[in-house]
Coordinates of N, CA and C in Angstrom, one line a residue:
M1 N -14.8 -12.8 8.0 CA -14.9 -12.4 9.2 C -14.3 -13.4 9.9
A2 N -13.3 -12.9 10.7 CA -12.6 -13.8 11.7 C -13.3 -14.0 13.0
Q3 N -13.5 -15.2 13.5 CA -14.2 -15.6 14.6 C -13.3 -16.4 15.5
H4 N -13.2 -16.0 16.8 CA -12.4 -16.9 17.8 C -13.5 -17.8 18.2
P5 N -13.4 -19.1 18.4 CA -14.4 -20.0 18.9 C -14.7 -19.8 20.3
H6 N -15.8 -20.1 20.8 CA -16.2 -19.9 22.1 C -15.5 -20.9 23.0
T7 N -15.4 -20.8 24.1 CA -14.9 -21.7 25.2 C -16.0 -22.6 25.3
A8 N -15.7 -24.0 25.4 CA -16.8 -25.0 25.7 C -17.5 -24.8 27.1
L9 N -18.8 -24.9 27.2 CA -19.4 -24.8 28.4 C -19.6 -26.3 29.0
H10 N -19.1 -26.5 30.0 CA -19.2 -27.9 30.8 C -18.9 -27.9 32.2
L11 N -19.3 -29.0 32.9 CA -19.0 -29.0 34.3 C -17.8 -30.0 34.5
A12 N -16.9 -29.9 35.3 CA -15.7 -30.6 35.6 C -16.5 -32.0 36.0
P13 N -15.6 -33.1 35.3 CA -16.0 -34.5 35.7 C -16.2 -34.8 37.2
G14 N -17.4 -35.4 37.5 CA -17.7 -35.6 38.7 C -17.9 -34.5 39.9
D15 N -18.1 -33.2 39.3 CA -18.3 -32.1 40.2 C -19.7 -31.4 39.6
P16 N -20.9 -31.8 40.0 CA -22.0 -31.1 39.5 C -22.2 -29.6 39.8
E17 N -21.4 -29.3 41.0 CA -21.5 -28.0 41.4 C -20.5 -26.9 40.8
A18 N -19.6 -27.5 39.9 CA -18.5 -26.7 39.5 C -18.9 -25.6 38.6
P19 N -18.5 -24.4 38.8 CA -19.1 -23.2 38.0 C -18.6 -23.4 36.4
I20 N -19.8 -23.0 35.5 CA -19.5 -23.0 34.0 C -18.8 -21.8 33.8
P21 N -17.6 -21.9 33.1 CA -16.9 -21.0 32.7 C -17.5 -20.0 31.5
A22 N -17.2 -18.8 31.7 CA -18.0 -17.9 30.6 C -17.2 -18.2 29.3
P23 N -17.9 -18.0 28.2 CA -17.5 -18.2 26.9 C -16.6 -17.0 26.6
A24 N -15.5 -17.2 25.8 CA -14.5 -16.2 25.5 C -15.2 -15.2 24.5
A25 N -15.1 -13.9 24.6 CA -15.7 -12.9 23.7 C -15.1 -13.3 22.3
L26 N -16.3 -13.1 21.3 CA -16.0 -13.3 19.9 C -15.6 -12.0 19.3
R27 N -14.4 -12.0 18.7 CA -14.0 -11.0 18.1 C -14.4 -10.8 16.7
V28 N -15.1 -10.0 16.1 CA -15.8 -9.9 15.0 C -14.8 -9.0 14.0
V29 N -14.4 -9.3 13.0 CA -13.6 -8.6 12.1 C -14.0 -8.7 10.6
H30 N -14.1 -7.8 9.9 CA -14.5 -7.9 8.6 C -13.1 -7.9 7.8
E31 N -12.9 -9.1 7.2 CA -11.9 -9.5 6.3 C -12.0 -8.9 4.9
T32 N -10.8 -8.2 4.5 CA -10.8 -7.7 3.2 C -9.7 -8.0 2.3
D33 N -9.4 -7.9 1.1 CA -8.2 -8.1 0.5 C -7.2 -7.1 0.6
G34 N -7.6 -5.9 1.4 CA -6.8 -4.8 1.4 C -7.3 -3.7 0.6
I35 N -7.2 -2.4 1.0 CA -7.8 -1.4 0.4 C -6.4 -0.5 -0.1
D36 N -6.5 -0.3 -1.4 CA -5.4 0.5 -2.1 C -6.0 1.9 -2.4
L37 N -5.9 2.9 -1.5 CA -6.3 4.3 -1.7 C -5.7 5.0 -2.9
V38 N -4.4 4.5 -3.3 CA -3.8 5.4 -4.4 C -4.5 5.0 -5.7
A39 N -4.8 3.7 -5.7 CA -5.4 2.9 -7.0 C -6.8 3.5 -7.1
A40 N -7.5 3.4 -5.9 CA -8.8 4.0 -5.8 C -8.9 5.5 -6.2
E41 N -7.9 6.3 -5.9 CA -8.0 7.7 -6.2 C -7.9 7.8 -7.6
R42 N -6.8 7.0 -8.2 CA -6.5 7.1 -9.6 C -7.8 6.8 -10.6
A43 N -8.5 5.7 -10.2 CA -9.7 5.2 -10.8 C -10.7 6.2 -10.7
A44 N -11.0 6.8 -9.4 CA -12.1 7.9 -9.3 C -11.8 9.0 -10.3
G45 N -10.5 9.4 -10.4 CA -10.3 10.5 -11.3 C -10.6 10.2 -12.7
Q46 N -10.4 8.9 -13.1 CA -10.6 8.4 -14.5 C -12.0 8.3 -14.7
F47 N -12.7 8.0 -13.6 CA -14.2 7.9 -13.7 C -14.9 9.1 -14.0
L48 N -14.5 10.2 -13.1 CA -15.1 11.5 -13.4 C -14.7 12.0 -14.8
Q49 N -13.4 11.8 -15.3 CA -13.1 12.3 -16.5 C -14.0 11.8 -17.6
A50 N -14.2 10.4 -17.4 CA -15.0 9.7 -18.4 C -16.4 10.2 -18.6
L51 N -16.9 10.8 -17.3 CA -18.3 11.4 -17.5 C -18.2 12.8 -17.8
G52 N -17.1 13.4 -18.2 CA -17.0 14.7 -18.7 C -16.8 15.8 -17.5
I53 N -16.3 15.3 -16.3 CA -16.2 16.3 -15.4 C -14.6 16.3 -15.2
S54 N -14.1 17.7 -15.3 CA -12.7 18.0 -15.2 C -12.4 18.1 -13.7
T55 N -11.2 17.6 -13.3 CA -10.8 17.7 -12.0 C -9.6 18.6 -11.7
E56 N -9.5 19.5 -12.8 CA -8.4 20.4 -12.9 C -8.7 21.8 -12.1
T57 N -9.9 22.0 -11.8 CA -10.2 23.2 -10.9 C -9.8 23.1 -9.5
E58 N -9.6 24.2 -8.8 CA -9.0 24.0 -7.5 C -10.2 23.4 -6.6
S59 N -11.6 23.6 -6.8 CA -12.5 22.7 -5.9 C -12.7 21.3 -6.2
L60 N -12.3 21.0 -7.4 CA -12.5 19.4 -7.8 C -11.2 18.7 -7.8
R61 N -9.9 19.3 -7.6 CA -8.8 18.8 -7.7 C -8.7 17.6 -6.8
G62 N -9.2 17.7 -5.4 CA -9.0 16.7 -4.5 C -10.1 15.8 -4.3
T63 N -11.1 16.0 -5.3 CA -12.3 15.1 -5.3 C -12.1 13.7 -5.4
P64 N -11.3 13.2 -6.4 CA -11.0 11.8 -6.5 C -10.5 11.1 -5.2
G65 N -9.4 11.8 -4.6 CA -9.1 11.3 -3.3 C -10.1 11.4 -2.1
R66 N -10.9 12.3 -2.1 CA -12.0 12.4 -1.2 C -13.1 11.3 -1.4
M67 N -13.2 11.0 -2.8 CA -14.2 9.8 -3.1 C -13.6 8.6 -2.7
A68 N -12.2 8.2 -2.8 CA -11.7 7.1 -2.5 C -11.8 6.9 -1.0
R69 N -11.5 8.0 -0.2 CA -11.7 7.8 1.3 C -13.0 7.5 1.7
A70 N -14.0 8.2 1.0 CA -15.3 8.1 1.6 C -15.9 6.7 1.3
Y71 N -15.6 6.0 0.2 CA -16.0 4.7 -0.1 C -15.3 3.8 0.7
A72 N -14.0 4.0 0.9 CA -13.1 3.2 2.0 C -13.9 3.0 3.3
E73 N -14.4 4.3 3.7 CA -15.0 4.4 5.0 C -16.2 3.6 5.1
L74 N -17.1 3.8 4.1 CA -18.4 3.1 4.0 C -18.3 1.7 3.8
F75 N -17.1 1.0 3.3 CA -16.9 -0.4 3.2 C -16.0 -0.9 4.3
S76 N -15.8 -0.2 5.4 CA -14.9 -0.6 6.6 C -15.7 -0.6 7.7
P77 N -16.3 -1.7 8.3 CA -17.0 -1.7 9.5 C -16.0 -1.9 10.5
R78 N -16.3 -1.2 11.7 CA -15.3 -1.4 12.9 C -15.3 -2.8 13.6
P79 N -14.2 -3.3 13.9 CA -14.2 -4.5 14.6 C -14.8 -4.4 15.9
F80 N -15.2 -5.4 16.4 CA -15.9 -5.3 17.8 C -15.9 -6.8 18.4
D81 N -16.1 -6.7 19.8 CA -16.1 -8.0 20.7 C -17.6 -8.4 20.8
L82 N -18.1 -9.6 20.5 CA -19.5 -9.9 20.7 C -19.5 -10.2 22.3
T83 N -19.8 -9.5 23.0 CA -20.0 -9.7 24.6 C -21.2 -10.2 24.8
T84 N -21.5 -11.4 25.5 CA -22.4 -11.9 26.0 C -22.3 -12.0 27.6
F85 N -23.6 -12.2 28.2 CA -23.7 -12.5 29.6 C -24.7 -13.7 30.0
P86 N -24.3 -14.3 31.0 CA -25.3 -15.3 31.5 C -26.7 -14.7 31.9
S87 N -27.6 -15.3 31.6 CA -29.2 -14.8 31.9 C -29.4 -15.3 33.2
D88 N -28.8 -14.8 34.4 CA -28.8 -15.4 35.8 C -30.2 -15.4 36.4
E89 N -31.1 -14.5 36.0 CA -32.4 -14.5 36.4 C -33.4 -15.1 35.5
G90 N -32.9 -15.9 34.5 CA -33.8 -16.7 33.6 C -34.6 -15.7 32.7
Y91 N -34.1 -14.5 32.6 CA -35.1 -13.5 31.8 C -35.4 -14.1 30.4
D92 N -36.6 -14.3 30.2 CA -36.9 -14.9 28.7 C -38.1 -14.2 28.1
E93 N -38.0 -12.7 28.3 CA -39.0 -11.7 27.7 C -38.3 -11.2 26.5
L94 N -38.8 -10.5 25.5 CA -38.3 -10.0 24.4 C -37.3 -8.8 24.8
V95 N -36.2 -8.8 24.1 CA -35.2 -7.6 24.2 C -35.2 -7.0 22.8
L96 N -35.4 -5.7 22.8 CA -35.6 -5.1 21.6 C -34.8 -3.7 21.5
A97 N -34.0 -3.6 20.4 CA -33.2 -2.3 20.0 C -34.0 -1.5 19.0
R98 N -34.5 -0.5 19.2 CA -35.3 0.1 18.1 C -34.4 1.3 17.6
S99 N -34.9 1.5 16.3 CA -34.2 2.8 15.5 C -32.7 2.8 15.7
I100 N -32.2 1.6 15.3 CA -30.6 1.5 15.1 C -30.3 2.2 13.7
P101 N -29.6 3.2 13.6 CA -29.3 3.7 12.4 C -28.7 2.8 11.3
V102 N -29.0 2.9 10.1 CA -28.7 2.1 9.2 C -28.0 3.0 8.1
R103 N -26.8 2.6 7.4 CA -26.2 3.3 6.3 C -25.6 2.2 5.5
S104 N -25.8 2.1 4.2 CA -25.3 1.1 3.3 C -25.2 1.6 2.0
V105 N -24.8 0.8 1.1 CA -24.6 1.2 -0.4 C -25.1 0.2 -1.2
C106 N -26.1 0.7 -2.1 CA -26.7 -0.3 -3.0 C -25.8 -1.0 -3.8
E107 N -25.7 -2.3 -4.0 CA -24.7 -3.0 -4.8 C -25.0 -2.8 -6.3
H108 N -26.2 -2.3 -6.8 CA -26.5 -2.2 -8.2 C -26.0 -1.0 -8.7
H109 N -26.1 0.2 -7.9 CA -25.7 1.5 -8.4 C -24.7 2.2 -7.7
L110 N -24.3 1.5 -6.5 CA -23.2 2.1 -5.5 C -23.6 3.6 -4.9
L111 N -25.1 3.6 -4.9 CA -25.7 4.9 -4.2 C -26.1 4.5 -2.9
P112 N -26.1 5.4 -1.9 CA -26.5 5.1 -0.5 C -27.9 4.8 -0.3
F113 N -28.1 3.8 0.7 CA -29.4 3.8 1.2 C -29.5 3.9 2.7
V114 N -30.2 4.6 3.4 CA -30.1 5.1 4.9 C -31.4 4.8 5.4
G115 N -31.4 4.3 6.7 CA -32.8 4.2 7.6 C -32.6 3.9 8.9
T116 N -33.3 2.9 9.3 CA -33.2 2.4 10.8 C -33.6 0.9 10.7
A117 N -33.1 0.3 11.8 CA -33.3 -1.2 12.0 C -33.9 -1.4 13.4
H118 N -34.8 -2.2 13.5 CA -35.3 -2.6 14.8 C -34.9 -4.2 15.0
V119 N -34.1 -4.4 16.0 CA -33.6 -5.9 16.1 C -33.9 -6.3 17.5
G120 N -34.6 -7.5 17.6 CA -35.1 -8.1 18.9 C -34.7 -9.4 18.9
Y121 N -34.7 -10.1 20.2 CA -34.3 -11.6 20.2 C -35.1 -12.0 21.6
L122 N -35.5 -13.3 21.8 CA -36.0 -13.9 22.9 C -34.9 -14.5 23.6
P123 N -34.3 -14.2 24.6 CA -33.1 -14.9 25.1 C -33.1 -16.2 25.5
G124 N -32.0 -17.0 25.3 CA -31.6 -18.4 25.7 C -31.0 -18.4 27.0
R125 N -29.8 -19.0 26.9 CA -29.0 -19.3 28.1 C -28.3 -18.0 28.4
R126 N -28.0 -17.1 27.4 CA -27.2 -15.9 27.4 C -27.9 -14.6 26.8
I127 N -27.5 -13.5 27.4 CA -28.1 -12.3 26.8 C -26.8 -11.5 26.1
L128 N -27.3 -10.6 25.4 CA -26.1 -9.8 24.4 C -26.1 -8.3 25.0
G129 N -24.7 -7.8 25.1 CA -24.7 -6.5 25.4 C -25.3 -5.6 24.3
L130 N -26.2 -4.7 24.9 CA -27.1 -4.1 23.8 C -26.4 -3.2 22.8
S131 N -25.5 -2.6 23.1 CA -24.6 -1.8 22.0 C -24.4 -2.8 20.9
K132 N -24.1 -4.3 21.0 CA -23.7 -5.1 20.1 C -24.7 -5.4 18.9
L133 N -26.0 -5.1 19.3 CA -27.0 -5.2 18.4 C -26.8 -4.3 17.2
A134 N -26.4 -3.0 17.4 CA -26.1 -2.0 16.5 C -24.6 -2.3 16.0
R135 N -23.8 -3.0 16.6 CA -22.6 -3.3 15.9 C -22.8 -4.4 15.0
V136 N -23.6 -5.3 15.0 CA -24.0 -6.3 14.1 C -24.6 -5.7 12.9
V137 N -25.5 -4.9 13.1 CA -26.1 -4.1 11.9 C -25.2 -3.4 11.1
E138 N -24.0 -2.7 11.7 CA -23.1 -1.9 11.0 C -22.2 -2.9 10.4
H139 N -21.9 -4.1 11.0 CA -21.0 -5.0 10.4 C -21.5 -5.5 9.1
F140 N -22.7 -5.7 8.9 CA -23.2 -6.4 7.8 C -23.6 -5.1 6.8
A141 N -23.8 -4.0 7.2 CA -24.3 -2.9 6.3 C -23.0 -2.3 5.7
C142 N -21.9 -2.4 6.1 CA -20.7 -1.6 5.6 C -20.1 -2.4 4.3
R143 N -20.7 -2.5 3.3 CA -20.4 -3.2 2.3 C -21.4 -3.1 1.0
P144 N -21.2 -3.3 -0.2 CA -22.3 -3.3 -1.1 C -23.5 -4.3 -0.8
Q145 N -24.6 -3.9 -0.7 CA -25.8 -4.7 -0.2 C -27.1 -4.5 -1.0
V146 N -27.9 -5.4 -0.8 CA -29.3 -5.2 -0.8 C -30.1 -5.2 0.5
Q147 N -31.2 -4.6 0.6 CA -31.6 -4.6 1.9 C -32.3 -6.0 2.4
E148 N -32.8 -6.6 1.5 CA -33.2 -8.1 1.8 C -32.2 -8.8 2.3
R149 N -31.1 -9.0 1.7 CA -30.0 -9.7 2.4 C -29.5 -9.2 3.6
L150 N -29.3 -8.0 3.6 CA -28.9 -7.2 4.9 C -29.8 -7.8 6.1
T151 N -31.0 -7.6 5.9 CA -32.1 -8.0 7.0 C -31.8 -9.5 7.4
K152 N -31.7 -10.4 6.5 CA -31.6 -11.7 6.7 C -30.2 -12.1 7.3
Q153 N -29.1 -11.6 7.0 CA -27.6 -11.7 7.4 C -27.7 -11.4 8.9
V154 N -28.3 -10.3 9.3 CA -28.4 -9.9 10.7 C -29.1 -10.9 11.6
A155 N -30.2 -11.3 11.1 CA -31.0 -12.3 11.9 C -30.4 -13.7 12.0
D156 N -29.9 -14.1 10.8 CA -29.3 -15.4 10.9 C -28.0 -15.3 11.9
W157 N -27.3 -14.5 11.7 CA -26.0 -14.4 12.4 C -26.1 -14.4 13.9
L158 N -27.2 -13.6 14.3 CA -27.6 -13.6 15.7 C -28.2 -14.9 16.2
Q159 N -28.9 -15.5 15.4 CA -29.5 -16.9 15.7 C -28.5 -17.8 16.0
T160 N -27.4 -17.8 15.1 CA -26.4 -18.8 15.1 C -25.4 -18.4 16.4
Q161 N -25.1 -17.3 16.5 CA -24.0 -16.9 17.7 C -24.7 -16.9 19.1
L162 N -26.2 -16.5 19.3 CA -26.7 -16.4 20.6 C -27.4 -17.7 20.8
E163 N -28.0 -18.4 19.9 CA -28.9 -19.6 20.1 C -30.1 -19.1 21.1
P164 N -30.8 -18.1 20.6 CA -31.8 -17.4 21.3 C -33.2 -18.4 20.9
K165 N -34.3 -18.0 21.4 CA -35.5 -18.8 21.2 C -36.2 -18.1 20.0
G166 N -35.7 -17.0 19.7 CA -36.2 -16.4 18.5 C -35.5 -15.0 18.4
V167 N -35.6 -14.7 17.0 CA -34.9 -13.3 16.5 C -35.9 -12.6 15.6
G168 N -35.8 -11.4 15.7 CA -36.6 -10.5 14.6 C -35.9 -9.4 14.3
V169 N -35.9 -9.1 13.1 CA -35.0 -7.9 12.5 C -36.0 -7.2 11.4
V170 N -36.4 -5.9 11.6 CA -37.0 -5.2 10.5 C -36.1 -3.9 10.1
I171 N -36.0 -3.7 8.9 CA -35.1 -2.5 8.4 C -36.1 -1.7 7.5
E172 N -36.0 -0.5 7.8 CA -36.8 0.5 6.9 C -35.8 1.6 6.4
A173 N -35.7 1.7 5.0 CA -34.7 2.5 4.5 C -35.2 3.4 3.2
E174 N -34.6 4.4 2.9 CA -34.8 5.1 1.7 C -33.7 4.9 0.9
H175 N -33.8 4.5 -0.3 CA -32.8 4.0 -1.3 C -32.7 5.3 -2.3
T176 N -31.4 5.9 -2.4 CA -31.3 7.1 -3.3 C -31.1 6.6 -4.7
C177 N -31.0 5.3 -5.0 CA -30.9 4.8 -6.4 C -32.3 4.8 -6.9
M178 N -33.5 4.9 -5.9 CA -34.6 5.1 -6.5 C -35.3 6.4 -6.2
T179 N -34.7 7.2 -5.3 CA -35.3 8.5 -5.0 C -34.7 9.7 -6.0
L180 N -33.4 9.4 -6.3 CA -32.5 10.4 -6.9 C -32.3 10.2 -8.4
R181 N -32.8 8.9 -8.9 CA -32.6 8.7 -10.3 C -33.7 7.8 -10.7
G182 N -33.7 7.4 -11.9 CA -34.7 6.4 -12.5 C -36.1 6.9 -12.1
V183 N -36.9 6.3 -11.3 CA -38.2 6.5 -11.2 C -38.4 7.8 -10.3
Q184 N -37.4 8.2 -9.5 CA -37.3 9.5 -8.8 C -38.5 9.7 -7.6
A185 N -38.7 8.4 -7.1 CA -39.8 8.4 -6.2 C -39.5 8.9 -4.8
T186 N -39.4 10.3 -4.8 CA -39.0 11.0 -3.5 C -39.9 10.7 -2.4
G187 N -39.2 10.3 -1.3 CA -40.1 10.2 0.0 C -40.4 8.7 0.2
S188 N -40.3 7.8 -0.8 CA -40.4 6.4 -0.7 C -39.7 5.7 0.2
S189 N -40.1 4.7 1.0 CA -39.2 3.8 1.8 C -39.4 2.4 1.4
T190 N -38.3 1.5 1.9 CA -38.6 0.0 1.6 C -38.5 -0.7 3.0
L191 N -39.5 -1.6 3.3 CA -39.5 -2.2 4.6 C -39.3 -3.7 4.3
T192 N -38.3 -4.3 5.1 CA -38.0 -5.7 5.0 C -37.8 -6.4 6.4
S193 N -38.3 -7.6 6.5 CA -38.2 -8.2 7.9 C -37.8 -9.6 7.8
T194 N -37.2 -10.1 8.8 CA -36.9 -11.5 8.9 C -37.2 -12.0 10.5
L195 N -38.1 -13.0 10.6 CA -38.4 -13.5 11.8 C -38.0 -14.9 11.9
L196 N -37.3 -15.3 12.9 CA -36.7 -16.6 13.1 C -37.3 -17.1 14.5
G197 N -37.4 -18.7 14.5 CA -37.7 -19.2 15.8 C -39.1 -18.8 16.4
T198 N -39.3 -18.6 17.6 CA -40.5 -18.4 18.2 C -41.2 -17.1 17.6
L199 N -40.6 -16.2 17.4 CA -41.1 -14.9 16.8 C -41.7 -15.2 15.4
R200 N -41.4 -16.2 14.8 CA -42.1 -16.6 13.5 C -42.9 -17.5 13.7
S201 N -43.1 -18.6 14.6 CA -43.9 -19.7 14.8 C -45.0 -19.4 15.7
D202 N -44.8 -18.4 16.8 CA -45.9 -18.0 17.6 C -46.5 -16.7 17.3
A203 N -47.8 -16.8 17.1 CA -48.4 -15.4 16.6 C -48.4 -14.4 17.7
R204 N -48.4 -14.8 18.8 CA -48.5 -13.8 20.0 C -47.1 -13.0 20.2
S205 N -46.1 -13.9 20.1 CA -44.8 -13.3 20.3 C -44.4 -12.5 19.0
R206 N -44.8 -13.0 17.9 CA -44.7 -12.2 16.5 C -45.5 -10.8 16.7
A207 N -46.6 -10.7 17.2 CA -47.4 -9.6 17.2 C -46.7 -8.6 18.5
E208 N -46.0 -9.2 19.4 CA -45.4 -8.3 20.5 C -44.2 -7.6 19.8
F209 N -43.5 -8.4 19.1 CA -42.3 -7.8 18.5 C -42.7 -6.7 17.5
L210 N -43.6 -7.0 16.7 CA -44.1 -6.0 15.6 C -44.7 -4.7 16.3
A211 N -45.4 -5.0 17.4 CA -45.9 -3.9 18.0 C -44.9 -3.0 18.8
L212 N -44.0 -3.5 19.3 CA -42.9 -2.9 20.1 C -42.1 -2.0 19.3
A213 N -41.9 -2.5 18.0 CA -41.2 -2.1 16.8 C -41.8 -0.8 16.3
G214 N -43.1 -0.7 16.6 CA -44.0 0.2 15.9 C -44.5 0.0 14.5
L215 N -44.7 -1.4 14.3 CA -45.3 -1.7 13.0 C -46.5 -2.3 13.2
P216 N -47.4 -2.2 12.3 CA -48.5 -2.9 12.2 C -48.5 -4.4 12.3
T217 N -49.5 -4.9 13.1 CA -49.5 -6.4 13.2 C -50.4 -7.1 12.3

């Protein structure tokens, strides 16, 4: 993930009233070794044939290519700028984005899991553009994943980049590797959470986050 460093925040020497420059926007890009759609399509065709599925019919002839393009899309998060703004009014209450759509792929079976994320933080010196919370979730979800790791990656990254007083992330998702195969537990969902800083150490802040996220405290 390519990251441009923030501009240092400082006062000009001897000038306590000098304005503090805004940090440069952080460009977030998912680095890959390159996607070879031709090789992926060829491998998808071999995979289907190995499972006894012929791709010679009119309706299945294009399936290997569609498979390759579909997985390439699932594993390619869109780049974005992490835009932050000064907390001019000293806002220090919880900021929470609820029901952010989550789509990812289980790294054990390469089957999708889908659900929602609730992401919140207690601001420090800067606040984050609200859409960026969803962008961060997408960034870490667009790769083979396990839900536990995804939850912690989002929280840890926001804690590092924003330096807030606290971060909370809760993800609830249905895993098709569990509902469509194996135990076939249709309708089941998995809930994971990561709480950092004040949202972990202070019981009242933790309860407020969980209540606003619609979860039992």
